[in-house]
PDB file of C-alpha atoms in Angstrom:
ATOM      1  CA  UNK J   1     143.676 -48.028  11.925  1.00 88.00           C
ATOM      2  CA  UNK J   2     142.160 -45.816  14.663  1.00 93.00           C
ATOM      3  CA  UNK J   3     144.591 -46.208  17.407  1.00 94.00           C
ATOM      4  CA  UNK J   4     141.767 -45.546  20.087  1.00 95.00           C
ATOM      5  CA  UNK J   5     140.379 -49.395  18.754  1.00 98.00           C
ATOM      6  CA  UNK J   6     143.259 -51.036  20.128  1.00 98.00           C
ATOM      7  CA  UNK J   7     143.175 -52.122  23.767  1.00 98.00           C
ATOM      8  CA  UNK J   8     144.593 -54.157  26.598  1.00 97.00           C
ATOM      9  CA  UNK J   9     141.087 -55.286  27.670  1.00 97.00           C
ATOM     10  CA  UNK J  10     138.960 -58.615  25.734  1.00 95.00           C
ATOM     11  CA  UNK J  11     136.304 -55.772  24.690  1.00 93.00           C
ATOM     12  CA  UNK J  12     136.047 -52.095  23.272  1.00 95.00           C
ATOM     13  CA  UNK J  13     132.887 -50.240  25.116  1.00 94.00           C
ATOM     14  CA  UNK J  14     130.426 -49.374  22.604  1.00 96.00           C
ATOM     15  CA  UNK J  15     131.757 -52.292  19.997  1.00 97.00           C
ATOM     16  CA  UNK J  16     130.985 -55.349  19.376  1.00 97.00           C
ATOM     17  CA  UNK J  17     133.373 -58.211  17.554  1.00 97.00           C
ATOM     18  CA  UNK J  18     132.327 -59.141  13.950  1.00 98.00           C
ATOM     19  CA  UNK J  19     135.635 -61.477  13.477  1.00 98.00           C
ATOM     20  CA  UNK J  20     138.631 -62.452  14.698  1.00 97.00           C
ATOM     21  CA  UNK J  21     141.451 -62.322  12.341  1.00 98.00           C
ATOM     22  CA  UNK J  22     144.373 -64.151  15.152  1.00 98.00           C
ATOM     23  CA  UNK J  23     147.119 -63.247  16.596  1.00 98.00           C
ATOM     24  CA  UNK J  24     149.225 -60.356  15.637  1.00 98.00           C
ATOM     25  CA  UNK J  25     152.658 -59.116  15.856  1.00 98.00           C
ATOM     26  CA  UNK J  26     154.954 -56.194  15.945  1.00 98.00           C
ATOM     27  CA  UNK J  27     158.443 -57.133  16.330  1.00 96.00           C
ATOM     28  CA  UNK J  28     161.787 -55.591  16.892  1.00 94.00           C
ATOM     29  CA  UNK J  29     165.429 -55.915  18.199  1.00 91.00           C
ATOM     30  CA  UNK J  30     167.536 -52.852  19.016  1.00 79.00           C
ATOM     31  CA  UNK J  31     170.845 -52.280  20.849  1.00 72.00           C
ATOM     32  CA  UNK J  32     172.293 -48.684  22.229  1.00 61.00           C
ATOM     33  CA  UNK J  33     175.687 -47.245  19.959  1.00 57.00           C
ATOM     34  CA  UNK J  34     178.979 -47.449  21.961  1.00 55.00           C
ATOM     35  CA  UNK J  35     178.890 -43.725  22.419  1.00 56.00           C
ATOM     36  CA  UNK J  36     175.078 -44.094  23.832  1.00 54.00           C
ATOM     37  CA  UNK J  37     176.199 -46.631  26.636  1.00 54.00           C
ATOM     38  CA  UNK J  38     179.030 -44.013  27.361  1.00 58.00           C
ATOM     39  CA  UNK J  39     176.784 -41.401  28.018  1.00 55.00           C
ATOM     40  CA  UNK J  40     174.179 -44.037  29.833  1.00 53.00           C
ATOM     41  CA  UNK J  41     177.196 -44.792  31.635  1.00 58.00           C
ATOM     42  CA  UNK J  42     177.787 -41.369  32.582  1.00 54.00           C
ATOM     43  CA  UNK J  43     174.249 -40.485  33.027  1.00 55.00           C
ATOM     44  CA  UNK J  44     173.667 -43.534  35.878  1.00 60.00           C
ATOM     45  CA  UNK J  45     177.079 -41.690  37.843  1.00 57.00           C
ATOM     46  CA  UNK J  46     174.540 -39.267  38.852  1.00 61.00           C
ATOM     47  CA  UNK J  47     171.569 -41.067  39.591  1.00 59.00           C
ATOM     48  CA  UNK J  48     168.414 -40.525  38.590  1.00 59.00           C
ATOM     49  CA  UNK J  49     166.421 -40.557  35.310  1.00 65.00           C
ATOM     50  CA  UNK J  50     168.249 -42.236  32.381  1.00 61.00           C
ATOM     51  CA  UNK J  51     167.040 -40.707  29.675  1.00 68.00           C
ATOM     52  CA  UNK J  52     169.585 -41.748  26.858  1.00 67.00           C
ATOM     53  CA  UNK J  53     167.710 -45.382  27.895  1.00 70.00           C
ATOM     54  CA  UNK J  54     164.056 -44.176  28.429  1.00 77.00           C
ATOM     55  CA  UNK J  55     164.649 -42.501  24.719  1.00 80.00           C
ATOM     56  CA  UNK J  56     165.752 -45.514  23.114  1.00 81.00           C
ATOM     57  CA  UNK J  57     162.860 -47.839  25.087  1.00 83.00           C
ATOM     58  CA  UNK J  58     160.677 -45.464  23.803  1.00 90.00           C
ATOM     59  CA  UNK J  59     161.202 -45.653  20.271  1.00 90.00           C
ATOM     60  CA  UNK J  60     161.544 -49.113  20.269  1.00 92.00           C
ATOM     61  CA  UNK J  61     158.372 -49.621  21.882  1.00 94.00           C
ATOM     62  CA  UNK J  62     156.689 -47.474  19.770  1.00 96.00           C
ATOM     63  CA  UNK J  63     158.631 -49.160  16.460  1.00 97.00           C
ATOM     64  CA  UNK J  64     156.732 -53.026  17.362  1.00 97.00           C
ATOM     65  CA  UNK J  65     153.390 -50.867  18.326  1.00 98.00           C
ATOM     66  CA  UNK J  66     153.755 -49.396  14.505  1.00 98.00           C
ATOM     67  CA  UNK J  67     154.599 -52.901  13.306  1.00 98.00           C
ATOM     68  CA  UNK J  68     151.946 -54.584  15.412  1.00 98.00           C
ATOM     69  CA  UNK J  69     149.287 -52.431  13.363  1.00 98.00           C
ATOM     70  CA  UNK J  70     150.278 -52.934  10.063  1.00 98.00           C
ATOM     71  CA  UNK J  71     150.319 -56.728  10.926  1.00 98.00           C
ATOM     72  CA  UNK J  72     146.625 -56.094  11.948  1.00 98.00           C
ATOM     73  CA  UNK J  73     145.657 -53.838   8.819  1.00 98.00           C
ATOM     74  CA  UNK J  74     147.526 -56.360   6.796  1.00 98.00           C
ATOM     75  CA  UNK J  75     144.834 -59.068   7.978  1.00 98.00           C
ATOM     76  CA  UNK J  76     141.731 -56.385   7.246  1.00 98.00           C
ATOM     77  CA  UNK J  77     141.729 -55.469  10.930  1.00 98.00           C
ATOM     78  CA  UNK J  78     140.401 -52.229  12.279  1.00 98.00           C
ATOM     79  CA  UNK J  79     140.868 -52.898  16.314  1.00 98.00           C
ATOM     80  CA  UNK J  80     143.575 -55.351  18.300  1.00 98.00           C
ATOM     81  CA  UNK J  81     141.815 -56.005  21.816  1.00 98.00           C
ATOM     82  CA  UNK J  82     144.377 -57.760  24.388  1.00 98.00           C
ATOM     83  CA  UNK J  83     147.314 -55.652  23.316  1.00 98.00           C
ATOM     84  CA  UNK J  84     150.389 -56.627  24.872  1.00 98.00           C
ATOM     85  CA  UNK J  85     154.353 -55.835  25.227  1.00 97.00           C
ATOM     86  CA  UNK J  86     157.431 -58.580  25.603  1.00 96.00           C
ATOM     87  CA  UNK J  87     160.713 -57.405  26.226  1.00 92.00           C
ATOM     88  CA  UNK J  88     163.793 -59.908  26.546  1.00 90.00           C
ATOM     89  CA  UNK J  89     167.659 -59.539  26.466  1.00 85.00           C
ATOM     90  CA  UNK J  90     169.021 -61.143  23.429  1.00 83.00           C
ATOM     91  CA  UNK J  91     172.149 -60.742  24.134  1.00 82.00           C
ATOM     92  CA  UNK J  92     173.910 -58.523  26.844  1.00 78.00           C
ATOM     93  CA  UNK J  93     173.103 -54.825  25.163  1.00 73.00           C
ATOM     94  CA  UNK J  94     170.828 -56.156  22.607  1.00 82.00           C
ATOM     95  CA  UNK J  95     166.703 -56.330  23.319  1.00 85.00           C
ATOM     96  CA  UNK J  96     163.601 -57.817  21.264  1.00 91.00           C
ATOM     97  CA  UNK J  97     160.234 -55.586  22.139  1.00 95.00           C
ATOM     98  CA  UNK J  98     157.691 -57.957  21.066  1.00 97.00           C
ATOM     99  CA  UNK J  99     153.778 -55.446  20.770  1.00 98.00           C
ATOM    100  CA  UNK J 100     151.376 -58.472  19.936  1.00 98.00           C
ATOM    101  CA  UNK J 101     147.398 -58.991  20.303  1.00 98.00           C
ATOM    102  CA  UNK J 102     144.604 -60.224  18.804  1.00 98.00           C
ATOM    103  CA  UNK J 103     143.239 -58.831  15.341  1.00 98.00           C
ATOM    104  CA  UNK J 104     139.641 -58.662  15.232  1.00 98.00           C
ATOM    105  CA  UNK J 105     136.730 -56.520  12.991  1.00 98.00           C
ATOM    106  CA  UNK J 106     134.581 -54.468  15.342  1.00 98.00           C
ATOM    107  CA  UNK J 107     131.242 -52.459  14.344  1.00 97.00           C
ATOM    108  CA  UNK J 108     129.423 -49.787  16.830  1.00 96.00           C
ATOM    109  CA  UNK J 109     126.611 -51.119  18.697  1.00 92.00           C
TER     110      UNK J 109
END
């Protein structure tokens, strides 16, 4: 799937929707290692950018955005308009990044 189809907005400029396929869903759960909240831990003494934590939001993020698109290519998708993130505590130390949107089949105008 061409990743510049997918978008938060209800439309893509220049498209127009063919079908909707529904809802779709990239989903994962992911906790830091012992040794990774140390060094969080030690990071957050000093203040300031956390990057042991932006590193691990990142690939998690980016880990449901991957799954969110082969849900969508699954379903003969090639955009996802009203692209989302959720992001809850599962437990204390453990999140769920939900990426979810809406599949649809777009053609150029």
């Amino acid at each position: 799937m061409d990743t510049s189809l997918i978008t938060t907005s209800n439309a893509l400029d220049g498209y127009k929707v063919v079908k909707h396929l529904g809802v779709v869903r990239g989903i994962t759960v992911r906790s830091r290692s012992a040794l990774g909240n140390i060094a969080g831990g030690l990071q957050s003494l000093f203040g300031g950018r956390l990057s042991i934590y932006v590193e691990l939001c990142e690939r998690t993020r980016e880990e449901a955005y991957q799954l969110l698109i082969q849900h969508a290519a699954a379903l003969g998708a090639n955009a996802i308009i009203n692209m989302r993130y959720d992001a809850n505590e599962v437990m204390q130390g453990v999140t769920e990044v939900l990426a979810y949107g809406t599949a649809v089949v777009v053609e150029k105008e």
